[in-house]
Amino acid sequence: MLESAQKLKKLREKYGYTQEQLADFLQVSQSSYSRLETGEGKLNLEQIDKLAEAYEMDIVSFLHYLTDDKRFNVNHSGDNNNTDNEINSNNSNYAENITINNQYSLSKEERELYQKQIEKLETEIAFLREMLKDKLK
């Protein structure tokens, strides 16, 4: 069993989910989900996003957990009034060659989709922060 597959199983058990529950959430069969935990299956970008959501993590933190990839660096500000997170990549060309444990590679189209999703979420976050600031005044 691959290390990332083992971590996926440990995370599921830690949160108390069954394979069937996560399979339903990912809209796949239980046997397909089981193959992810044995390393026989591969996660696609949408599944990574949904699993990160299920475990209340952002995608970068979820990928970092699965891969222990130090190229993902998430810095949280020590200022309690500042909720901004900086996400840095130590290798600017890394986005061109994202590979998770040499098993899951993202195509150019998937990377572009991922980038669009990030931009959309950043816009939503900025909007919600402004709304929150207005309500706190």
PDB file of C-alpha atoms in Angstrom:
ATOM      1  CA  MET A   1       0.000   0.000   0.000  1.00  0.00           C
ATOM      2  CA  LEU A   2       1.372   3.402  -0.949  1.00  0.00           C
ATOM      3  CA  GLU A   3       2.067   5.896   1.805  1.00  0.00           C
ATOM      4  CA  SER A   4      -0.486   8.404   0.464  1.00  0.00           C
ATOM      5  CA  ALA A   5      -3.121   5.659   0.257  1.00  0.00           C
ATOM      6  CA  GLN A   6      -2.382   4.693   3.864  1.00  0.00           C
ATOM      7  CA  LYS A   7      -2.732   8.322   4.912  1.00  0.00           C
ATOM      8  CA  LEU A   8      -6.044   8.573   3.070  1.00  0.00           C
ATOM      9  CA  LYS A   9      -7.320   5.575   5.038  1.00  0.00           C
ATOM     10  CA  LYS A  10      -6.013   6.940   8.372  1.00  0.00           C
ATOM     11  CA  LEU A  11      -7.679  10.283   7.722  1.00  0.00           C
ATOM     12  CA  ARG A  12     -11.000   8.599   6.932  1.00  0.00           C
ATOM     13  CA  GLU A  13     -10.804   6.550  10.116  1.00  0.00           C
ATOM     14  CA  LYS A  14      -9.805   9.585  12.197  1.00  0.00           C
ATOM     15  CA  TYR A  15     -12.900  11.475  11.006  1.00  0.00           C
ATOM     16  CA  GLY A  16     -15.122   8.433  11.507  1.00  0.00           C
ATOM     17  CA  TYR A  17     -16.239   8.125   7.895  1.00  0.00           C
ATOM     18  CA  THR A  18     -16.989   4.829   6.218  1.00  0.00           C
ATOM     19  CA  GLN A  19     -15.716   4.055   2.746  1.00  0.00           C
ATOM     20  CA  GLU A  20     -19.314   4.038   1.568  1.00  0.00           C
ATOM     21  CA  GLN A  21     -19.961   7.539   2.948  1.00  0.00           C
ATOM     22  CA  LEU A  22     -16.933   8.982   1.173  1.00  0.00           C
ATOM     23  CA  ALA A  23     -17.717   7.035  -1.983  1.00  0.00           C
ATOM     24  CA  ASP A  24     -21.191   8.597  -1.999  1.00  0.00           C
ATOM     25  CA  PHE A  25     -19.685  12.033  -1.381  1.00  0.00           C
ATOM     26  CA  LEU A  26     -17.279  11.534  -4.315  1.00  0.00           C
ATOM     27  CA  GLN A  27     -20.055   9.979  -6.415  1.00  0.00           C
ATOM     28  CA  VAL A  28     -18.105   6.759  -7.012  1.00  0.00           C
ATOM     29  CA  SER A  29     -18.719   3.163  -6.004  1.00  0.00           C
ATOM     30  CA  GLN A  30     -17.473   1.864  -2.679  1.00  0.00           C
ATOM     31  CA  SER A  31     -15.083  -0.464  -4.511  1.00  0.00           C
ATOM     32  CA  SER A  32     -13.658   2.482  -6.475  1.00  0.00           C
ATOM     33  CA  TYR A  33     -13.066   4.355  -3.235  1.00  0.00           C
ATOM     34  CA  SER A  34     -11.506   1.251  -1.693  1.00  0.00           C
ATOM     35  CA  ARG A  35      -8.994   1.160  -4.565  1.00  0.00           C
ATOM     36  CA  LEU A  36      -7.911   4.699  -3.621  1.00  0.00           C
ATOM     37  CA  GLU A  37      -7.042   3.481  -0.126  1.00  0.00           C
ATOM     38  CA  THR A  38      -5.080   0.507  -1.439  1.00  0.00           C
ATOM     39  CA  GLY A  39      -3.138   2.587  -3.932  1.00  0.00           C
ATOM     40  CA  GLU A  40      -4.753   0.854  -6.904  1.00  0.00           C
ATOM     41  CA  GLY A  41      -6.823   3.897  -7.888  1.00  0.00           C
ATOM     42  CA  LYS A  42      -5.956   7.485  -8.693  1.00  0.00           C
ATOM     43  CA  LEU A  43      -7.561  10.680  -7.428  1.00  0.00           C
ATOM     44  CA  ASN A  44      -8.587  13.309  -9.945  1.00  0.00           C
ATOM     45  CA  LEU A  45      -8.617  17.040  -9.215  1.00  0.00           C
ATOM     46  CA  GLU A  46     -12.332  17.143  -8.403  1.00  0.00           C
ATOM     47  CA  GLN A  47     -11.971  14.251  -5.955  1.00  0.00           C
ATOM     48  CA  ILE A  48      -8.998  15.946  -4.270  1.00  0.00           C
ATOM     49  CA  ASP A  49     -11.092  19.095  -3.889  1.00  0.00           C
ATOM     50  CA  LYS A  50     -14.069  17.174  -2.455  1.00  0.00           C
ATOM     51  CA  LEU A  51     -11.944  15.165  -0.019  1.00  0.00           C
ATOM     52  CA  ALA A  52     -10.237  18.333   1.191  1.00  0.00           C
ATOM     53  CA  GLU A  53     -13.721  19.757   1.794  1.00  0.00           C
ATOM     54  CA  ALA A  54     -14.826  16.616   3.661  1.00  0.00           C
ATOM     55  CA  TYR A  55     -11.814  16.905   5.944  1.00  0.00           C
ATOM     56  CA  GLU A  56     -12.238  20.667   6.366  1.00  0.00           C
ATOM     57  CA  MET A  57      -8.862  21.425   4.786  1.00  0.00           C
ATOM     58  CA  ASP A  58      -7.815  23.616   1.933  1.00  0.00           C
ATOM     59  CA  ILE A  59      -6.469  21.744  -1.076  1.00  0.00           C
ATOM     60  CA  VAL A  60      -2.851  22.695  -0.392  1.00  0.00           C
ATOM     61  CA  SER A  61      -3.000  21.410   3.193  1.00  0.00           C
ATOM     62  CA  PHE A  62      -4.685  18.211   2.031  1.00  0.00           C
ATOM     63  CA  LEU A  63      -2.034  17.597  -0.642  1.00  0.00           C
ATOM     64  CA  HIS A  64       0.703  18.386   1.844  1.00  0.00           C
ATOM     65  CA  TYR A  65      -0.765  15.877   4.303  1.00  0.00           C
ATOM     66  CA  LEU A  66      -0.973  13.136   1.678  1.00  0.00           C
ATOM     67  CA  THR A  67       2.452  13.723   0.188  1.00  0.00           C
ATOM     68  CA  ASP A  68       4.598  15.351   2.899  1.00  0.00           C
ATOM     69  CA  ASP A  69       5.736  17.503  -0.011  1.00  0.00           C
ATOM     70  CA  LYS A  70       7.789  20.357   1.417  1.00  0.00           C
ATOM     71  CA  ARG A  71       7.313  22.371  -1.782  1.00  0.00           C
ATOM     72  CA  PHE A  72       3.914  23.339  -0.376  1.00  0.00           C
ATOM     73  CA  ASN A  73       4.437  25.997   2.285  1.00  0.00           C
ATOM     74  CA  VAL A  74       1.449  27.488   4.081  1.00  0.00           C
ATOM     75  CA  ASN A  75       2.232  30.437   6.354  1.00  0.00           C
ATOM     76  CA  HIS A  76      -0.344  31.609   8.867  1.00  0.00           C
ATOM     77  CA  SER A  77       0.063  35.118  10.262  1.00  0.00           C
ATOM     78  CA  GLY A  78       0.539  35.319  14.020  1.00  0.00           C
ATOM     79  CA  ASP A  79      -1.745  38.371  14.141  1.00  0.00           C
ATOM     80  CA  ASN A  80      -5.189  37.203  15.257  1.00  0.00           C
ATOM     81  CA  ASN A  81      -6.829  40.113  13.437  1.00  0.00           C
ATOM     82  CA  ASN A  82      -5.281  39.072  10.141  1.00  0.00           C
ATOM     83  CA  THR A  83      -6.890  35.994   8.640  1.00  0.00           C
ATOM     84  CA  ASP A  84      -4.927  36.079   5.411  1.00  0.00           C
ATOM     85  CA  ASN A  85      -2.943  32.970   4.573  1.00  0.00           C
ATOM     86  CA  GLU A  86       0.032  33.137   2.298  1.00  0.00           C
ATOM     87  CA  ILE A  87       0.556  30.109   0.128  1.00  0.00           C
ATOM     88  CA  ASN A  88       3.987  29.974  -1.395  1.00  0.00           C
ATOM     89  CA  SER A  89       5.658  27.531  -3.694  1.00  0.00           C
ATOM     90  CA  ASN A  90       9.405  27.196  -3.232  1.00  0.00           C
ATOM     91  CA  ASN A  91       9.747  26.307  -6.896  1.00  0.00           C
ATOM     92  CA  SER A  92       8.067  28.682  -9.345  1.00  0.00           C
ATOM     93  CA  ASN A  93       8.071  26.036 -12.078  1.00  0.00           C
ATOM     94  CA  TYR A  94       6.465  23.473  -9.797  1.00  0.00           C
ATOM     95  CA  ALA A  95       2.960  24.284 -11.041  1.00  0.00           C
ATOM     96  CA  GLU A  96       4.020  23.099 -14.489  1.00  0.00           C
ATOM     97  CA  ASN A  97       4.950  19.658 -13.154  1.00  0.00           C
ATOM     98  CA  ILE A  98       2.622  18.914 -10.249  1.00  0.00           C
ATOM     99  CA  THR A  99       2.992  15.256  -9.389  1.00  0.00           C
ATOM    100  CA  ILE A 100       1.699  13.635  -6.258  1.00  0.00           C
ATOM    101  CA  ASN A 101       3.961  10.756  -5.206  1.00  0.00           C
ATOM    102  CA  ASN A 102       4.743  10.139  -8.889  1.00  0.00           C
ATOM    103  CA  GLN A 103       1.268   8.679  -9.205  1.00  0.00           C
ATOM    104  CA  TYR A 104      -1.172  11.523  -9.783  1.00  0.00           C
ATOM    105  CA  SER A 105      -0.229  14.009 -12.486  1.00  0.00           C
ATOM    106  CA  LEU A 106      -2.316  17.024 -13.422  1.00  0.00           C
ATOM    107  CA  SER A 107      -2.770  17.850 -17.076  1.00  0.00           C
ATOM    108  CA  LYS A 108      -2.461  21.402 -18.344  1.00  0.00           C
ATOM    109  CA  GLU A 109      -6.264  21.635 -18.484  1.00  0.00           C
ATOM    110  CA  GLU A 110      -6.587  20.425 -14.895  1.00  0.00           C
ATOM    111  CA  ARG A 111      -3.974  22.953 -13.732  1.00  0.00           C
ATOM    112  CA  GLU A 112      -5.857  25.734 -15.536  1.00  0.00           C
ATOM    113  CA  LEU A 113      -9.135  24.603 -13.967  1.00  0.00           C
ATOM    114  CA  TYR A 114      -7.450  24.484 -10.561  1.00  0.00           C
ATOM    115  CA  GLN A 115      -6.080  28.011 -11.057  1.00  0.00           C
ATOM    116  CA  LYS A 116      -9.527  29.310 -12.073  1.00  0.00           C
ATOM    117  CA  GLN A 117     -11.057  27.716  -8.981  1.00  0.00           C
ATOM    118  CA  ILE A 118      -8.418  29.365  -6.804  1.00  0.00           C
ATOM    119  CA  GLU A 119      -9.067  32.761  -8.371  1.00  0.00           C
ATOM    120  CA  LYS A 120     -12.828  32.353  -7.893  1.00  0.00           C
ATOM    121  CA  LEU A 121     -12.364  31.382  -4.252  1.00  0.00           C
ATOM    122  CA  GLU A 122      -9.982  34.283  -3.643  1.00  0.00           C
ATOM    123  CA  THR A 123     -12.613  36.659  -5.035  1.00  0.00           C
ATOM    124  CA  GLU A 124     -15.282  35.115  -2.808  1.00  0.00           C
ATOM    125  CA  ILE A 125     -13.023  35.345   0.239  1.00  0.00           C
ATOM    126  CA  ALA A 126     -12.282  39.016  -0.435  1.00  0.00           C
ATOM    127  CA  PHE A 127     -16.008  39.730  -0.815  1.00  0.00           C
ATOM    128  CA  LEU A 128     -16.878  37.882   2.404  1.00  0.00           C
ATOM    129  CA  ARG A 129     -14.118  39.666   4.313  1.00  0.00           C
ATOM    130  CA  GLU A 130     -15.523  43.014   3.202  1.00  0.00           C
ATOM    131  CA  MET A 131     -19.008  41.963   4.299  1.00  0.00           C
ATOM    132  CA  LEU A 132     -17.623  40.853   7.652  1.00  0.00           C
ATOM    133  CA  LYS A 133     -15.746  44.125   8.129  1.00  0.00           C
ATOM    134  CA  ASP A 134     -18.942  46.076   7.395  1.00  0.00           C
ATOM    135  CA  LYS A 135     -20.925  44.022   9.931  1.00  0.00           C
ATOM    136  CA  LEU A 136     -18.266  44.421  12.622  1.00  0.00           C
ATOM    137  CA  LYS A 137     -18.272  48.225  12.323  1.00  0.00           C
TER     138      LYS A 137
END
